[in-house]
Short mmCIF file of C-alpha atoms in Angstrom, two decimals:
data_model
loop_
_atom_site.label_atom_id
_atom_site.label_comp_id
_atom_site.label_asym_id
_atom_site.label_seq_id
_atom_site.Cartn_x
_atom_site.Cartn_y
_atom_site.Cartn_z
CA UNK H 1039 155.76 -40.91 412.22
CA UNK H 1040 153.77 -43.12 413.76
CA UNK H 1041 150.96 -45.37 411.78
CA UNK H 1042 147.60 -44.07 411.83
CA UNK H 1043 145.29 -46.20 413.48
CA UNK H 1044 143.15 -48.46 411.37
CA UNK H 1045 139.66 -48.13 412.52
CA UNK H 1046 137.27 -49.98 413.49
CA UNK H 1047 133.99 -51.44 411.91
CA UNK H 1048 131.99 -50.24 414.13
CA UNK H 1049 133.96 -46.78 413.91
CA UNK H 1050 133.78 -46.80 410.26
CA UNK H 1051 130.07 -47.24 410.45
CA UNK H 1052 129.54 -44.54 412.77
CA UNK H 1053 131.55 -41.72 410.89
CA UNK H 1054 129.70 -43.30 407.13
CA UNK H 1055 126.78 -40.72 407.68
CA UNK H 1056 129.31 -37.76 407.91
CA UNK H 1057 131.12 -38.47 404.95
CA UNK H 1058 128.34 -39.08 402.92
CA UNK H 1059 127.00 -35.78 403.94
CA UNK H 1060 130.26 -34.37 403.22
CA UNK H 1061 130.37 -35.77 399.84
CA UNK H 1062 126.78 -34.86 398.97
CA UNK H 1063 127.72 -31.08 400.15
CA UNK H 1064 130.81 -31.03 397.23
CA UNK H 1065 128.39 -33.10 394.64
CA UNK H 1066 125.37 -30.54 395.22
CA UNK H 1067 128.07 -27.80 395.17
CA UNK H 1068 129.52 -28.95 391.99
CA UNK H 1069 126.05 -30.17 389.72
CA UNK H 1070 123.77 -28.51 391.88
CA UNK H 1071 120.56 -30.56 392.91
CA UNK H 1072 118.90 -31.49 390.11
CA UNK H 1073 122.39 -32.59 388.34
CA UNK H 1074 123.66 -34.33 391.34
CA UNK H 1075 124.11 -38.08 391.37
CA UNK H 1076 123.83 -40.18 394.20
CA UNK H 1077 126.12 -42.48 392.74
CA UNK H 1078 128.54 -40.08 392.56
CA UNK H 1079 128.23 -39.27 396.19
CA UNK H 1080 128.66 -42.83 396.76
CA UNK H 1081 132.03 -43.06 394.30
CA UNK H 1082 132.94 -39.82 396.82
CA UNK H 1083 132.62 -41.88 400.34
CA UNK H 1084 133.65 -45.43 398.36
CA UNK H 1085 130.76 -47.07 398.71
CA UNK H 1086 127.95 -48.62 396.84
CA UNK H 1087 124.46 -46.61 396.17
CA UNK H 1088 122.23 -48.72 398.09
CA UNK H 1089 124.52 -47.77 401.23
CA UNK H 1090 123.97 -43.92 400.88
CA UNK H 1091 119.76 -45.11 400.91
CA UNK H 1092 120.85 -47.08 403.88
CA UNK H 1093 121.49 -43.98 405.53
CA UNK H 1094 118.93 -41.50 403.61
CA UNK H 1095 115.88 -42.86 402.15
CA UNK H 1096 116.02 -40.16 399.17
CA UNK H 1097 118.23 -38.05 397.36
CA UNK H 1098 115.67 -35.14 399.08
CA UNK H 1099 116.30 -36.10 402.42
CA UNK H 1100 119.77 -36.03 401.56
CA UNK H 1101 120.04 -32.87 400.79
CA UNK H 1102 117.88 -31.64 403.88
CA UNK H 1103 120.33 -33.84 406.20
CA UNK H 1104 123.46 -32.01 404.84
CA UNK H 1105 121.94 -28.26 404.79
CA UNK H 1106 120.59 -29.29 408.47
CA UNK H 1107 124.50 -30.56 409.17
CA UNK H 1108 126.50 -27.65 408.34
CA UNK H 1109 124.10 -25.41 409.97
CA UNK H 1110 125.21 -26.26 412.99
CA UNK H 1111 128.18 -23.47 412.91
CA UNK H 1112 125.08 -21.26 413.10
CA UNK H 1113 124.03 -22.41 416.46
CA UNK H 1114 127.48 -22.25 417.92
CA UNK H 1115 127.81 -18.65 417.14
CA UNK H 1116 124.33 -17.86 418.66
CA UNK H 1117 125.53 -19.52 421.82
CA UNK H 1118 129.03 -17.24 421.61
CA UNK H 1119 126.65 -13.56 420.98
CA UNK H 1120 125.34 -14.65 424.34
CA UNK H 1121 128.13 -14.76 426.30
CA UNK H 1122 129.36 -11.65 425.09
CA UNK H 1123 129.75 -8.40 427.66
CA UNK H 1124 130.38 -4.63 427.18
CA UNK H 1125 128.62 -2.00 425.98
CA UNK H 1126 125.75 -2.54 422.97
CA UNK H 1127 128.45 -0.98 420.62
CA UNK H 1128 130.94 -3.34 421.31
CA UNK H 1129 128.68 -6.44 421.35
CA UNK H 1130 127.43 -5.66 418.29
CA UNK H 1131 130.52 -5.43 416.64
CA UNK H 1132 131.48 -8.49 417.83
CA UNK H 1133 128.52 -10.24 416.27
CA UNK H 1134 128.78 -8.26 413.33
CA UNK H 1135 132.43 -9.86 412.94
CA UNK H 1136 131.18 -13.25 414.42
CA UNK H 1137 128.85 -12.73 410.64
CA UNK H 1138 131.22 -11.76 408.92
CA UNK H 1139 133.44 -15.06 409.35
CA UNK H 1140 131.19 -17.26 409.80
CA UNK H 1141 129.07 -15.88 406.19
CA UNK H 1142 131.65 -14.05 404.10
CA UNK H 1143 134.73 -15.72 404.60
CA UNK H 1144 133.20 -19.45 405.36
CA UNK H 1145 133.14 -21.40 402.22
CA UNK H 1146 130.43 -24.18 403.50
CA UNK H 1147 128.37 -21.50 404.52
CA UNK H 1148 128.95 -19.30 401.08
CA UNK H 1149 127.61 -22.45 399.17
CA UNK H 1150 124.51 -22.68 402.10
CA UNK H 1151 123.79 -19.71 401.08
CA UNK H 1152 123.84 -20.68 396.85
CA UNK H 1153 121.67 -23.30 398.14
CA UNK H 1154 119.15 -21.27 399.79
CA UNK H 1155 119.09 -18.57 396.83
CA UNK H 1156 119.26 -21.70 394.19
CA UNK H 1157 117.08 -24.62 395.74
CA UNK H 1158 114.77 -22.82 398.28
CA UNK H 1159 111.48 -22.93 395.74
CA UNK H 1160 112.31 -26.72 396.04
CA UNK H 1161 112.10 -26.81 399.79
CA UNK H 1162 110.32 -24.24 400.90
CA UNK H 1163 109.57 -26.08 404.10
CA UNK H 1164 113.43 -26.83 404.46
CA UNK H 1165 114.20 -22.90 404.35
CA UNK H 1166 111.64 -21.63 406.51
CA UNK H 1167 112.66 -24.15 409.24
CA UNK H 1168 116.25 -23.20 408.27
CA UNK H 1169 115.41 -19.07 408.89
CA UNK H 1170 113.52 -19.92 412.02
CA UNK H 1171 116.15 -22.28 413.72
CA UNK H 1172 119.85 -20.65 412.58
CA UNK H 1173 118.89 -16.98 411.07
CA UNK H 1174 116.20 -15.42 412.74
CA UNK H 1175 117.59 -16.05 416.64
CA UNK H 1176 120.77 -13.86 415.01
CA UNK H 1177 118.30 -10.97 413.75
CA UNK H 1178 116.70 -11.13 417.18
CA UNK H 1179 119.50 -10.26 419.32
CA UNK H 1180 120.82 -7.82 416.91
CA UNK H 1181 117.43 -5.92 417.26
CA UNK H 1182 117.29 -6.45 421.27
CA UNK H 1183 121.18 -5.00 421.02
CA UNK H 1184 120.06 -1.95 418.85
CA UNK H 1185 117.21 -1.01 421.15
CA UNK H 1186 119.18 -1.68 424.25
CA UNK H 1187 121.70 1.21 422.92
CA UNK H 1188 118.44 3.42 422.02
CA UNK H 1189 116.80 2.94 425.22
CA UNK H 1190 120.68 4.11 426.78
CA UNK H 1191 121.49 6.51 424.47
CA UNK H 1192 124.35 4.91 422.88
CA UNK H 1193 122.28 4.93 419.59
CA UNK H 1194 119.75 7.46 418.03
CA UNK H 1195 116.57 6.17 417.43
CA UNK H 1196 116.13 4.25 414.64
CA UNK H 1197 113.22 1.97 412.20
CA UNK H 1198 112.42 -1.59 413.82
CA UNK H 1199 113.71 -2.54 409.88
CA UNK H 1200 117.20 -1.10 410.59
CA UNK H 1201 118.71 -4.62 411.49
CA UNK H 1202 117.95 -5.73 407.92
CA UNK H 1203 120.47 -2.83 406.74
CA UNK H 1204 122.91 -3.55 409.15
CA UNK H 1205 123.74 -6.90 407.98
CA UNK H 1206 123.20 -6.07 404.14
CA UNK H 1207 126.63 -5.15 403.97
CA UNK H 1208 127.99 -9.03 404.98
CA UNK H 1209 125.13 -10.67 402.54
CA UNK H 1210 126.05 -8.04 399.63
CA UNK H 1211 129.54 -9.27 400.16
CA UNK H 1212 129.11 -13.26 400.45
CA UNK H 1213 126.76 -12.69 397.05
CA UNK H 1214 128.95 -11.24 395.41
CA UNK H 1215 131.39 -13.99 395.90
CA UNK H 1216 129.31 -16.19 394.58
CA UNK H 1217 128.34 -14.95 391.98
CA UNK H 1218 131.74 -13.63 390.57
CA UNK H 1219 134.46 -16.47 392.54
CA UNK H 1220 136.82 -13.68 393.38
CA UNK H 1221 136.99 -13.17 389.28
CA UNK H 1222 135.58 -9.39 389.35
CA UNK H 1223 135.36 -9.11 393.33
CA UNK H 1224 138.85 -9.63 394.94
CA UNK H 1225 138.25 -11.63 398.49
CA UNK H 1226 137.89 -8.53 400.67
CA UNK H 1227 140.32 -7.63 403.23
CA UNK H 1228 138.52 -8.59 406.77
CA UNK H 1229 140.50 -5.91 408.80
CA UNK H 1230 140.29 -3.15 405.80
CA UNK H 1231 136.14 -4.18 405.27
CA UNK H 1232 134.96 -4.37 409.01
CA UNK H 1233 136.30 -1.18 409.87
CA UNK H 1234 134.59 0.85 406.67
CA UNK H 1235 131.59 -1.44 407.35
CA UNK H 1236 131.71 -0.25 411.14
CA UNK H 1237 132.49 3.54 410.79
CA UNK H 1238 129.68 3.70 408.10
CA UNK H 1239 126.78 1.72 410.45
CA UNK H 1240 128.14 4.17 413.33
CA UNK H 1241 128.96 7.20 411.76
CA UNK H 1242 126.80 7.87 408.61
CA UNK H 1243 127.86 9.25 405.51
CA UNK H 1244 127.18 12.96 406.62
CA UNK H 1245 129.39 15.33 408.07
CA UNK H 1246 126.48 16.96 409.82
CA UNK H 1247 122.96 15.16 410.36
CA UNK H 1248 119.90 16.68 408.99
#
């Protein structure tokens, strides 16, 4: 096997930010923000305190840098939803799934989302900009999807709020995770879950509508 390349200084000094962001993620994860150290972030990365404040000025802005960094999965996935073709049934099933990975069965974003439920009355600010820039664009499209089907006659008519239900099922689930760590809530199979999650939001529970 061949030896890994050493790298550079001026490598190593470009990648320090991402593993200090990195590190912070598993310190916040593992004290939560108010317990977390940022000499223990530093012991992470091997390197001294005062270079983690060379990077980020506080142990706030820190935090807001790493929550901003692993966002970024959420932008990629709004770029996928809208490249996506067929009918409004099958795109929404695809972003529905697209969810489903990238909340549900995505640790980094399972522990975004402790941090959001956990820190969010520290940064209110932080969250709002957070919902605006990653969530809300989602809950948009899935809205213009649903009344695209309405206004074809793929779907029935249904309350501007019914977006919020659709995706209850995926947040129930990721919660749940958290909150038990598979100890009462066995990981869900994907296949077995999207498909009961999809024949519910399309079918309904009754045999006969009222």
């Amino acid at each position: 096997m061949a030896a890994q390349k050493k790298l550079t200084r001026a490598e190593q000094k470009a990648l320090r930010p991402i593993q200090i962001l990195d590190a912070a993620f598993e310190e916040f994860v593992r004290c939560g923000f108010a317990g977390t150290r940022v000499e223990d972030i530093a012991d992470r990365v091997g390197v001294t305190k005062g270079t983690v404040y060379v990077y980020f000025e506080t142990k706030e802005a820190l935090f807001e840098a790493m929550i901003n960094h692993f966002s970024v999965p959420f932008q990629q996935l709004l770029a996928i939803t809208e490249s996506l073709s067929g009918s409004a049934t099958d795109r929404l099933i695809s972003i529905l799934g697209l969810l489903y990975d990238q909340i549900a069965e995505d640790r980094t974003t399972r522990e975004l989302t402790r941090f959001v439920i956990a820190e969010g009355h520290r940064f209110p600010d932080l969250i709002d900009r957070h919902h605006d820039q990653f969530i809300e664009p989602i809950i948009v499209k899935i809205d213009a999807l649903i009344l695209e089907g309405v206004a074809t006659g793929e779907f029935r008519a249904v309350p501007v709020e019914f977006s919020d239900i659709v995706v209850a099922p995926i947040l129930t689930t990721t919660v749940l995770r958290l909150i038990f760590d598979d100890r009462r809530v066995p990981t869900p199979n994907r296949e077995a879950f999207l498909r009961t999650y999809f024949d519910l939001l399309f079918n309904g529970l009754l045999a006969k509508p009222r």
